[in-house]
Amino acid sequence: MSDTPGGPGSSGQGPDDNNPFKGTPFEQIFAQMGGLGGAGGGMPDLGALMAQMQSFFAPHDGPVNWETVTDLARRTAAQEPDPTVSAAQSSAVADAVRLADHWLDTTTEFPSGVATTAAWSRAEWIVETIDVWKVLVEPIAGSATTALGQAMPEEMRQLAGPLIAMLGKASGAMVANQVGSGLGALAGDVLSASDIGLPLGPTGKAALLPTNVAAFAAELPDVTPDDVLLYLALREAAHQRLFAGVPWLRDHLISAVSEYGAGMDFDTSGMEAKLRDIDVSNPSAIQDAMAGGLFDPEPSAAQKAALEKLEVTLALVEGWVDEVVSQATAERMPAAAKIQETVRRRRAAGGPAEQTFATLVGLELRPRRLRDASVLWGSLRTRQGAEARDGVWMSPHLLPTAADLDDPLGFREDSVAPGELSEDEFDAGLRDLLDGP
């Protein structure tokens, strides 16, 4: 998904002195809601505008109307077939997760984190994950709403009169449009509750989307659908083990994303120019601008550092999952390597995780980091065992850094396995690590 708004900036509108909002963010807000009357883009029909924007302006808490987001996401997802999950599909998912959990018992020190299983339709994925999306998106939505208000010239604020009070909700509606469309598109690609690396679903619920899994399996004609389902169940169950076995990790990831968004800076002059350049007579140009990331965030130096830290943590999660799943399938599933490579290519080509973070949260992930993290975990296990590998998750202070991912084979190269230390030596070393300099 491109980060560059679509449209060359050529307007094609004729001059119209009767529209006091022409060339301002308000003009584009009204246009996007269908409020500008006629091909000439004249004065908005305020009566029609109010009727068409009723859902956006319904009372709601926060900068985004999440009922509108959910409805738009479901309508977007419904543009492709989204059949109700059958009893047979639910049973197949439950059986696959149960077997996956059994295999993982031999490859990691963490116990099962699966309390229940589920097979979701695309619409169900949206409903089941929307609460976490609220936490992730609202901080950046609030920043974007503030920035859009600042992009409006002062003289237009005076002309707008009573309508200026609606600016916050109108700009929030633009965010709702982008988020709803983005989640609806993502619902057509995502394979499981944890597919993008974040704990989006309810705690302890391992869920897969059979319709999307079947589409993914079709890309692997030489692999049986049962093997594909089991492999993806292994990945989902591994995510659940890690999030359950590392109590601080869930909140650490969610808060890191939301804090990154809350501090985002926006180029308000650039935003105003882009809003002005959208051809309101061309609906696809508006859609392209929204899909491409209208608000163009500009990370500060502090946020660039926060991005690196978040990127490393996400890579470590995905790398650990790759590592334990590879161990679980090494002698049981000959097709596992082929499926793993397809999953990696999907990431490298801009899969669901990359699209989600780039478009909805403003983060750019580098798939190469995921491969480096997998190598790091595998190397540590080979030298010191699974207990040492999993023990690194004891505290965020123990996690590998970006520099460690640059040299994954060298991580803790000179250290010894915990079993080779006395209890006092281990406790002293752990205190030093946790206390810091």
CSV table of C-alpha atoms in Angstrom, one decimal:
chain,number,residue,atom,x,y,z
A,1,MET,CA,0.0,0.0,0.0
A,2,SER,CA,1.6,3.2,-1.1
A,3,ASP,CA,2.3,6.0,1.3
A,4,THR,CA,2.0,8.5,-1.5
A,5,PRO,CA,-1.5,10.0,-2.0
A,6,GLY,CA,-2.9,9.3,-5.5
A,7,GLY,CA,-3.7,11.9,-8.0
A,8,PRO,CA,-1.3,14.2,-9.8
A,9,GLY,CA,-2.6,17.3,-8.2
A,10,SER,CA,-4.4,18.5,-11.3
A,11,SER,CA,-7.8,19.7,-10.2
A,12,GLY,CA,-10.0,20.0,-13.3
A,13,GLN,CA,-12.5,22.2,-11.3
A,14,GLY,CA,-13.6,25.5,-12.6
A,15,PRO,CA,-13.3,28.7,-10.5
A,16,ASP,CA,-16.3,29.2,-8.2
A,17,ASP,CA,-16.5,32.3,-6.1
A,18,ASN,CA,-19.7,31.1,-4.4
A,19,ASN,CA,-17.9,28.4,-2.4
A,20,PRO,CA,-16.3,30.0,0.7
A,21,PHE,CA,-14.5,26.8,1.5
A,22,LYS,CA,-12.9,26.3,-1.9
A,23,GLY,CA,-9.2,25.4,-1.6
A,24,THR,CA,-9.4,24.7,2.1
A,25,PRO,CA,-9.5,21.5,4.2
A,26,PHE,CA,-13.2,22.1,4.8
A,27,GLU,CA,-13.9,21.8,1.0
A,28,GLN,CA,-12.3,18.4,0.9
A,29,ILE,CA,-14.1,17.3,4.1
A,30,PHE,CA,-17.4,18.2,2.6
A,31,ALA,CA,-16.5,16.6,-0.8
A,32,GLN,CA,-15.5,13.4,0.9
A,33,MET,CA,-18.8,13.2,2.7
A,34,GLY,CA,-20.7,14.0,-0.5
A,35,GLY,CA,-21.6,17.4,0.6
A,36,LEU,CA,-20.5,19.5,-2.4
A,37,GLY,CA,-23.4,19.9,-4.9
A,38,GLY,CA,-22.9,19.6,-8.6
A,39,ALA,CA,-20.0,18.9,-10.9
A,40,GLY,CA,-18.8,22.4,-10.5
A,41,GLY,CA,-18.2,22.0,-6.8
A,42,GLY,CA,-20.4,24.9,-5.8
A,43,MET,CA,-21.7,25.9,-2.4
A,44,PRO,CA,-22.5,22.9,-0.2
A,45,ASP,CA,-26.2,21.9,0.3
A,46,LEU,CA,-26.0,22.0,4.0
A,47,GLY,CA,-29.4,20.2,4.5
A,48,ALA,CA,-28.1,17.2,2.4
A,49,LEU,CA,-24.8,17.4,4.0
A,50,MET,CA,-26.3,17.0,7.5
A,51,ALA,CA,-28.3,14.0,6.4
A,52,GLN,CA,-25.4,12.3,4.7
A,53,MET,CA,-23.0,12.9,7.6
A,54,GLN,CA,-25.4,11.8,10.4
A,55,SER,CA,-23.6,8.6,11.1
A,56,PHE,CA,-20.2,10.4,11.3
A,57,PHE,CA,-21.6,13.0,13.7
A,58,ALA,CA,-23.5,10.7,16.0
A,59,PRO,CA,-22.4,11.2,19.6
A,60,HIS,CA,-19.3,9.2,20.5
A,61,ASP,CA,-16.3,9.3,22.8
A,62,GLY,CA,-12.8,10.1,21.5
A,63,PRO,CA,-11.7,11.4,18.1
A,64,VAL,CA,-13.1,8.5,16.1
A,65,ASN,CA,-16.6,7.1,15.8
A,66,TRP,CA,-15.9,3.4,16.1
A,67,GLU,CA,-19.4,2.3,15.2
A,68,THR,CA,-18.8,4.0,11.9
A,69,VAL,CA,-15.4,2.4,11.5
A,70,THR,CA,-16.7,-1.1,12.3
A,71,ASP,CA,-19.6,-0.6,9.8
A,72,LEU,CA,-17.3,0.6,7.1
A,73,ALA,CA,-14.8,-2.1,7.7
A,74,ARG,CA,-17.5,-4.8,7.5
A,75,ARG,CA,-18.9,-3.3,4.3
A,76,THR,CA,-15.5,-3.2,2.8
A,77,ALA,CA,-14.8,-6.8,3.7
A,78,ALA,CA,-18.1,-7.8,2.3
A,79,GLN,CA,-17.1,-6.7,-1.2
A,80,GLU,CA,-15.5,-10.1,-1.5
A,81,PRO,CA,-17.3,-13.4,-0.5
A,82,ASP,CA,-17.3,-13.9,3.3
A,83,PRO,CA,-19.2,-17.1,4.0
A,84,THR,CA,-20.3,-18.1,7.5
A,85,VAL,CA,-17.9,-20.5,9.0
A,86,SER,CA,-19.2,-24.0,9.0
A,87,ALA,CA,-19.2,-26.5,11.9
A,88,ALA,CA,-16.7,-28.6,9.9
A,89,GLN,CA,-14.3,-25.6,9.5
A,90,SER,CA,-14.6,-24.8,13.2
A,91,SER,CA,-13.8,-28.4,14.1
A,92,ALA,CA,-10.8,-28.5,11.7
A,93,VAL,CA,-9.4,-25.4,13.3
A,94,ALA,CA,-9.9,-26.7,16.8
A,95,ASP,CA,-8.2,-30.1,15.9
A,96,ALA,CA,-5.3,-28.3,14.2
A,97,VAL,CA,-4.7,-26.0,17.2
A,98,ARG,CA,-4.9,-28.9,19.6
A,99,LEU,CA,-2.3,-30.9,17.6
A,100,ALA,CA,-0.1,-27.8,17.2
A,101,ASP,CA,-0.1,-27.2,21.0
A,102,HIS,CA,1.0,-30.8,21.5
A,103,TRP,CA,3.9,-30.4,19.1
A,104,LEU,CA,5.0,-27.1,20.7
A,105,ASP,CA,5.3,-28.8,24.1
A,106,THR,CA,8.5,-30.3,22.9
A,107,THR,CA,10.1,-27.1,21.6
A,108,THR,CA,9.6,-24.4,24.2
A,109,GLU,CA,9.6,-24.0,27.9
A,110,PHE,CA,6.5,-21.9,27.9
A,111,PRO,CA,3.2,-23.8,28.6
A,112,SER,CA,0.2,-23.6,26.3
A,113,GLY,CA,-1.5,-20.2,26.2
A,114,VAL,CA,-4.6,-21.4,24.4
A,115,ALA,CA,-7.8,-21.4,26.5
A,116,THR,CA,-10.2,-21.6,23.6
A,117,THR,CA,-10.2,-21.8,19.8
A,118,ALA,CA,-12.2,-20.1,17.1
A,119,ALA,CA,-12.7,-20.1,13.4
A,120,TRP,CA,-13.7,-16.5,12.3
A,121,SER,CA,-15.2,-15.1,9.2
A,122,ARG,CA,-13.7,-11.8,8.0
A,123,ALA,CA,-16.5,-9.8,9.6
A,124,GLU,CA,-16.0,-11.7,12.9
A,125,TRP,CA,-12.3,-10.8,12.8
A,126,ILE,CA,-13.2,-7.2,12.6
A,127,VAL,CA,-15.6,-7.4,15.5
A,128,GLU,CA,-13.3,-9.5,17.7
A,129,THR,CA,-10.2,-7.2,17.2
A,130,ILE,CA,-11.8,-3.8,17.1
A,131,ASP,CA,-11.2,-3.1,20.9
A,132,VAL,CA,-7.4,-3.4,20.4
A,133,TRP,CA,-7.5,-1.2,17.2
A,134,LYS,CA,-9.2,1.5,19.3
A,135,VAL,CA,-6.2,1.6,21.6
A,136,LEU,CA,-3.7,1.5,18.7
A,137,VAL,CA,-5.3,4.1,16.4
A,138,GLU,CA,-6.9,6.7,18.7
A,139,PRO,CA,-3.7,8.4,19.7
A,140,ILE,CA,-2.6,9.1,16.1
A,141,ALA,CA,-6.2,9.9,15.2
A,142,GLY,CA,-6.3,12.6,17.9
A,143,SER,CA,-3.0,14.0,16.6
A,144,ALA,CA,-4.3,14.0,13.0
A,145,THR,CA,-7.5,15.8,14.0
A,146,THR,CA,-5.6,18.5,15.8
A,147,ALA,CA,-3.3,18.9,12.8
A,148,LEU,CA,-6.2,19.2,10.3
A,149,GLY,CA,-7.7,22.0,12.4
A,150,GLN,CA,-4.4,23.8,12.3
A,151,ALA,CA,-4.2,23.4,8.5
A,152,MET,CA,-7.3,25.6,8.0
A,153,PRO,CA,-6.5,29.3,7.3
A,154,GLU,CA,-7.8,31.7,9.9
A,155,GLU,CA,-10.0,33.6,7.5
A,156,MET,CA,-11.8,30.4,6.6
A,157,ARG,CA,-12.4,29.8,10.3
A,158,GLN,CA,-14.2,33.1,10.5
A,159,LEU,CA,-16.3,32.3,7.3
A,160,ALA,CA,-17.2,28.9,8.6
A,161,GLY,CA,-19.1,30.4,11.5
A,162,PRO,CA,-21.1,27.9,13.4
A,163,LEU,CA,-19.7,25.0,11.3
A,164,ILE,CA,-16.3,25.4,12.8
A,165,ALA,CA,-17.4,23.5,15.9
A,166,MET,CA,-17.9,20.5,13.6
A,167,LEU,CA,-14.3,20.5,12.3
A,168,GLY,CA,-13.0,18.1,15.0
A,169,LYS,CA,-15.8,15.5,14.2
A,170,ALA,CA,-15.4,16.1,10.4
A,171,SER,CA,-11.7,15.4,10.5
A,172,GLY,CA,-12.4,12.5,12.8
A,173,ALA,CA,-14.7,11.2,10.1
A,174,MET,CA,-11.9,11.3,7.6
A,175,VAL,CA,-9.8,9.2,10.0
A,176,ALA,CA,-12.7,6.8,10.4
A,177,ASN,CA,-12.9,6.5,6.7
A,178,GLN,CA,-9.2,5.6,6.4
A,179,VAL,CA,-9.2,3.2,9.3
A,180,GLY,CA,-12.5,1.5,8.3
A,181,SER,CA,-11.3,1.0,4.8
A,182,GLY,CA,-7.9,-0.2,5.9
A,183,LEU,CA,-9.4,-2.7,8.4
A,184,GLY,CA,-11.8,-4.0,5.8
A,185,ALA,CA,-9.1,-4.6,3.3
A,186,LEU,CA,-6.9,-6.2,6.0
A,187,ALA,CA,-9.7,-8.6,6.9
A,188,GLY,CA,-9.4,-10.0,3.4
A,189,ASP,CA,-5.7,-11.0,4.0
A,190,VAL,CA,-5.1,-11.8,7.6
A,191,LEU,CA,-4.8,-15.5,8.4
A,192,SER,CA,-5.2,-15.6,12.2
A,193,ALA,CA,-5.7,-13.5,15.3
A,194,SER,CA,-1.9,-12.9,15.7
A,195,ASP,CA,-1.0,-12.8,12.1
A,196,ILE,CA,0.4,-9.2,12.2
A,197,GLY,CA,2.5,-9.9,15.3
A,198,LEU,CA,0.3,-8.1,17.8
A,199,PRO,CA,-2.2,-9.7,20.3
A,200,LEU,CA,-5.3,-8.3,18.6
A,201,GLY,CA,-7.8,-10.9,19.8
A,202,PRO,CA,-9.1,-11.9,23.2
A,203,THR,CA,-6.5,-13.3,25.6
A,204,GLY,CA,-6.1,-17.0,25.2
A,205,LYS,CA,-8.2,-17.3,22.1
A,206,ALA,CA,-6.4,-19.0,19.2
A,207,ALA,CA,-8.3,-18.1,16.1
A,208,LEU,CA,-7.9,-18.6,12.3
A,209,LEU,CA,-9.9,-17.4,9.3
A,210,PRO,CA,-10.7,-20.5,7.2
A,211,THR,CA,-11.6,-18.5,4.0
A,212,ASN,CA,-8.3,-16.7,4.0
A,213,VAL,CA,-6.4,-19.8,5.0
A,214,ALA,CA,-7.9,-21.6,2.0
A,215,ALA,CA,-6.8,-18.7,-0.3
A,216,PHE,CA,-3.3,-18.8,1.1
A,217,ALA,CA,-3.2,-22.6,0.6
A,218,ALA,CA,-4.1,-22.2,-3.0
A,219,GLU,CA,-0.7,-20.4,-3.5
A,220,LEU,CA,1.0,-23.7,-2.5
A,221,PRO,CA,-0.4,-26.4,-4.9
A,222,ASP,CA,2.3,-28.9,-3.9
A,223,VAL,CA,1.3,-28.7,-0.2
A,224,THR,CA,-1.9,-30.3,1.2
A,225,PRO,CA,-4.5,-27.9,2.7
A,226,ASP,CA,-4.2,-29.9,6.0
A,227,ASP,CA,-0.5,-29.1,6.3
A,228,VAL,CA,-1.1,-25.4,5.6
A,229,LEU,CA,-3.8,-25.3,8.3
A,230,LEU,CA,-1.6,-27.1,10.8
A,231,TYR,CA,1.4,-24.9,10.1
A,232,LEU,CA,-0.7,-21.7,10.5
A,233,ALA,CA,-2.2,-23.2,13.7
A,234,LEU,CA,1.4,-23.8,15.0
A,235,ARG,CA,2.2,-20.1,14.4
A,236,GLU,CA,-1.0,-18.9,16.1
A,237,ALA,CA,-0.5,-21.3,19.1
A,238,ALA,CA,3.1,-20.2,19.4
A,239,HIS,CA,2.1,-16.5,19.5
A,240,GLN,CA,-0.4,-17.4,22.2
A,241,ARG,CA,2.2,-19.2,24.3
A,242,LEU,CA,4.6,-16.3,24.1
A,243,PHE,CA,2.0,-13.7,25.0
A,244,ALA,CA,0.7,-15.9,27.9
A,245,GLY,CA,4.2,-16.9,29.1
A,246,VAL,CA,5.6,-13.3,29.1
A,247,PRO,CA,3.1,-11.3,31.1
A,248,TRP,CA,4.6,-7.9,30.3
A,249,LEU,CA,4.8,-8.4,26.5
A,250,ARG,CA,1.2,-7.8,25.5
A,251,ASP,CA,0.9,-4.4,27.2
A,252,HIS,CA,4.5,-3.5,26.2
A,253,LEU,CA,3.7,-3.9,22.5
A,254,ILE,CA,0.3,-2.2,22.6
A,255,SER,CA,1.5,0.7,24.6
A,256,ALA,CA,4.5,1.1,22.4
A,257,VAL,CA,2.4,1.5,19.2
A,258,SER,CA,-0.1,3.8,20.8
A,259,GLU,CA,2.7,6.0,22.4
A,260,TYR,CA,4.4,6.2,19.0
A,261,GLY,CA,1.1,7.4,17.4
A,262,ALA,CA,0.4,9.9,20.2
A,263,GLY,CA,3.6,11.8,19.7
A,264,MET,CA,3.4,12.0,15.9
A,265,ASP,CA,4.1,15.3,14.2
A,266,PHE,CA,2.2,16.3,11.1
A,267,ASP,CA,3.2,18.6,8.2
A,268,THR,CA,0.0,20.8,8.3
A,269,SER,CA,1.1,22.9,5.2
A,270,GLY,CA,1.7,19.7,3.2
A,271,MET,CA,-1.7,18.4,4.4
A,272,GLU,CA,-3.4,21.5,3.3
A,273,ALA,CA,-1.7,21.3,-0.1
A,274,LYS,CA,-2.7,17.7,-0.6
A,275,LEU,CA,-6.3,18.4,0.4
A,276,ARG,CA,-6.4,21.2,-2.1
A,277,ASP,CA,-4.9,19.1,-4.9
A,278,ILE,CA,-7.5,16.2,-4.7
A,279,ASP,CA,-9.8,16.3,-7.7
A,280,VAL,CA,-13.2,16.2,-5.9
A,281,SER,CA,-15.0,15.3,-9.2
A,282,ASN,CA,-13.0,12.0,-9.2
A,283,PRO,CA,-14.0,9.7,-6.3
A,284,SER,CA,-11.2,7.3,-7.0
A,285,ALA,CA,-8.6,10.1,-6.4
A,286,ILE,CA,-10.1,10.8,-3.0
A,287,GLN,CA,-10.0,7.1,-2.2
A,288,ASP,CA,-6.4,6.8,-3.3
A,289,ALA,CA,-5.4,9.8,-1.2
A,290,MET,CA,-7.1,8.3,1.9
A,291,ALA,CA,-5.7,4.8,1.2
A,292,GLY,CA,-2.2,6.2,0.7
A,293,GLY,CA,-2.1,8.0,4.1
A,294,LEU,CA,-3.5,11.5,3.8
A,295,PHE,CA,-1.9,12.8,7.0
A,296,ASP,CA,1.8,12.1,6.2
A,297,PRO,CA,3.2,11.9,9.7
A,298,GLU,CA,6.8,13.1,10.2
A,299,PRO,CA,8.5,11.2,13.0
A,300,SER,CA,10.6,13.2,15.4
A,301,ALA,CA,14.1,12.1,16.6
A,302,ALA,CA,12.6,10.6,19.7
A,303,GLN,CA,10.0,8.7,17.7
A,304,LYS,CA,12.6,7.4,15.3
A,305,ALA,CA,14.3,5.9,18.4
A,306,ALA,CA,10.9,4.6,19.6
A,307,LEU,CA,10.3,3.1,16.1
A,308,GLU,CA,13.5,1.2,16.2
A,309,LYS,CA,12.7,-0.2,19.6
A,310,LEU,CA,9.2,-1.2,18.6
A,311,GLU,CA,10.5,-2.7,15.3
A,312,VAL,CA,13.1,-4.8,17.1
A,313,THR,CA,10.5,-6.1,19.6
A,314,LEU,CA,8.1,-7.1,16.9
A,315,ALA,CA,10.9,-8.8,15.0
A,316,LEU,CA,11.9,-10.7,18.1
A,317,VAL,CA,8.3,-11.9,18.6
A,318,GLU,CA,8.0,-13.1,14.9
A,319,GLY,CA,11.5,-14.5,14.9
A,320,TRP,CA,10.8,-16.5,18.1
A,321,VAL,CA,7.6,-17.9,16.5
A,322,ASP,CA,9.6,-18.9,13.4
A,323,GLU,CA,12.2,-20.6,15.5
A,324,VAL,CA,9.9,-22.7,17.7
A,325,VAL,CA,7.6,-23.6,14.7
A,326,SER,CA,10.7,-24.7,12.7
A,327,GLN,CA,11.8,-26.9,15.6
A,328,ALA,CA,8.3,-28.4,16.0
A,329,THR,CA,8.0,-29.3,12.3
A,330,ALA,CA,11.6,-30.3,11.6
A,331,GLU,CA,10.9,-34.1,11.8
A,332,ARG,CA,7.1,-34.1,11.4
A,333,MET,CA,6.2,-31.9,8.4
A,334,PRO,CA,8.4,-32.1,5.2
A,335,ALA,CA,6.5,-29.3,3.6
A,336,ALA,CA,7.1,-26.9,6.5
A,337,ALA,CA,10.1,-25.2,4.9
A,338,LYS,CA,8.1,-24.4,1.8
A,339,ILE,CA,5.3,-22.9,3.8
A,340,GLN,CA,7.7,-20.9,5.9
A,341,GLU,CA,9.4,-19.4,2.9
A,342,THR,CA,6.0,-18.5,1.5
A,343,VAL,CA,5.1,-16.7,4.7
A,344,ARG,CA,8.4,-14.8,4.6
A,345,ARG,CA,7.9,-13.8,1.0
A,346,ARG,CA,4.4,-12.6,1.9
A,347,ARG,CA,6.0,-10.3,4.5
A,348,ALA,CA,8.7,-9.1,2.2
A,349,ALA,CA,6.2,-8.2,-0.5
A,350,GLY,CA,4.3,-6.1,2.0
A,351,GLY,CA,1.9,-8.4,3.8
A,352,PRO,CA,-0.8,-7.6,6.2
A,353,ALA,CA,1.5,-6.5,9.0
A,354,GLU,CA,3.5,-4.2,6.8
A,355,GLN,CA,0.4,-2.7,5.3
A,356,THR,CA,-1.4,-2.3,8.6
A,357,PHE,CA,1.5,-0.4,10.3
A,358,ALA,CA,2.3,1.8,7.3
A,359,THR,CA,-1.2,2.9,6.6
A,360,LEU,CA,-3.0,3.0,9.9
A,361,VAL,CA,-0.3,3.7,12.4
A,362,GLY,CA,2.5,5.2,10.3
A,363,LEU,CA,5.2,2.6,11.0
A,364,GLU,CA,7.5,1.1,8.4
A,365,LEU,CA,8.6,-2.4,9.2
A,366,ARG,CA,11.6,-4.1,7.6
A,367,PRO,CA,11.0,-7.8,6.9
A,368,ARG,CA,14.8,-8.5,7.0
A,369,ARG,CA,14.7,-7.9,10.7
A,370,LEU,CA,12.3,-10.8,11.2
A,371,ARG,CA,14.8,-13.2,9.5
A,372,ASP,CA,17.7,-11.9,11.6
A,373,ALA,CA,15.7,-12.4,14.8
A,374,SER,CA,14.9,-16.0,13.8
A,375,VAL,CA,18.6,-16.7,13.2
A,376,LEU,CA,19.4,-15.1,16.6
A,377,TRP,CA,17.0,-17.3,18.5
A,378,GLY,CA,18.1,-20.4,16.7
A,379,SER,CA,21.7,-19.7,17.3
A,380,LEU,CA,21.1,-19.2,21.0
A,381,ARG,CA,19.2,-22.4,21.3
A,382,THR,CA,21.9,-24.4,19.5
A,383,ARG,CA,24.6,-23.1,21.9
A,384,GLN,CA,22.7,-22.9,25.2
A,385,GLY,CA,19.4,-24.7,24.8
A,386,ALA,CA,15.7,-23.8,24.7
A,387,GLU,CA,15.7,-22.8,28.3
A,388,ALA,CA,18.3,-20.0,27.7
A,389,ARG,CA,16.5,-18.9,24.5
A,390,ASP,CA,13.1,-18.6,26.3
A,391,GLY,CA,14.7,-17.1,29.5
A,392,VAL,CA,15.6,-14.0,27.6
A,393,TRP,CA,11.9,-13.0,27.7
A,394,MET,CA,12.1,-12.8,31.5
A,395,SER,CA,12.4,-9.0,31.3
A,396,PRO,CA,12.5,-6.4,28.5
A,397,HIS,CA,15.9,-5.4,29.8
A,398,LEU,CA,17.2,-8.8,28.6
A,399,LEU,CA,16.0,-8.6,25.1
A,400,PRO,CA,18.4,-8.3,22.1
A,401,THR,CA,18.9,-4.8,20.7
A,402,ALA,CA,19.0,-3.5,17.1
A,403,ALA,CA,22.8,-4.0,17.3
A,404,ASP,CA,22.3,-7.6,18.3
A,405,LEU,CA,20.2,-8.2,15.2
A,406,ASP,CA,23.0,-6.7,13.1
A,407,ASP,CA,25.1,-9.7,14.3
A,408,PRO,CA,22.6,-12.4,15.3
A,409,LEU,CA,25.1,-15.1,15.5
A,410,GLY,CA,27.1,-13.1,18.1
A,411,PHE,CA,24.3,-12.6,20.6
A,412,ARG,CA,25.6,-13.8,24.0
A,413,GLU,CA,28.4,-15.7,22.2
A,414,ASP,CA,30.7,-15.5,25.2
A,415,SER,CA,28.0,-16.3,27.8
A,416,VAL,CA,27.4,-19.8,29.3
A,417,ALA,CA,24.1,-21.6,29.6
A,418,PRO,CA,22.2,-21.1,32.9
A,419,GLY,CA,22.7,-24.7,33.9
A,420,GLU,CA,26.5,-24.1,34.0
A,421,LEU,CA,26.1,-21.3,36.5
A,422,SER,CA,25.7,-21.6,40.2
A,423,GLU,CA,22.5,-20.3,41.7
A,424,ASP,CA,24.3,-17.3,43.3
A,425,GLU,CA,26.1,-16.5,40.0
A,426,PHE,CA,22.9,-16.6,38.0
A,427,ASP,CA,21.0,-14.3,40.6
A,428,ALA,CA,23.9,-11.9,40.7
A,429,GLY,CA,24.1,-11.7,36.9
A,430,LEU,CA,20.4,-11.2,36.6
A,431,ARG,CA,20.5,-8.4,39.2
A,432,ASP,CA,23.2,-6.6,37.3
A,433,LEU,CA,21.2,-6.8,34.0
A,434,LEU,CA,18.0,-5.5,35.6
A,435,ASP,CA,19.6,-2.8,37.7
A,436,GLY,CA,21.5,-1.4,34.7
A,437,PRO,CA,24.4,1.1,35.0
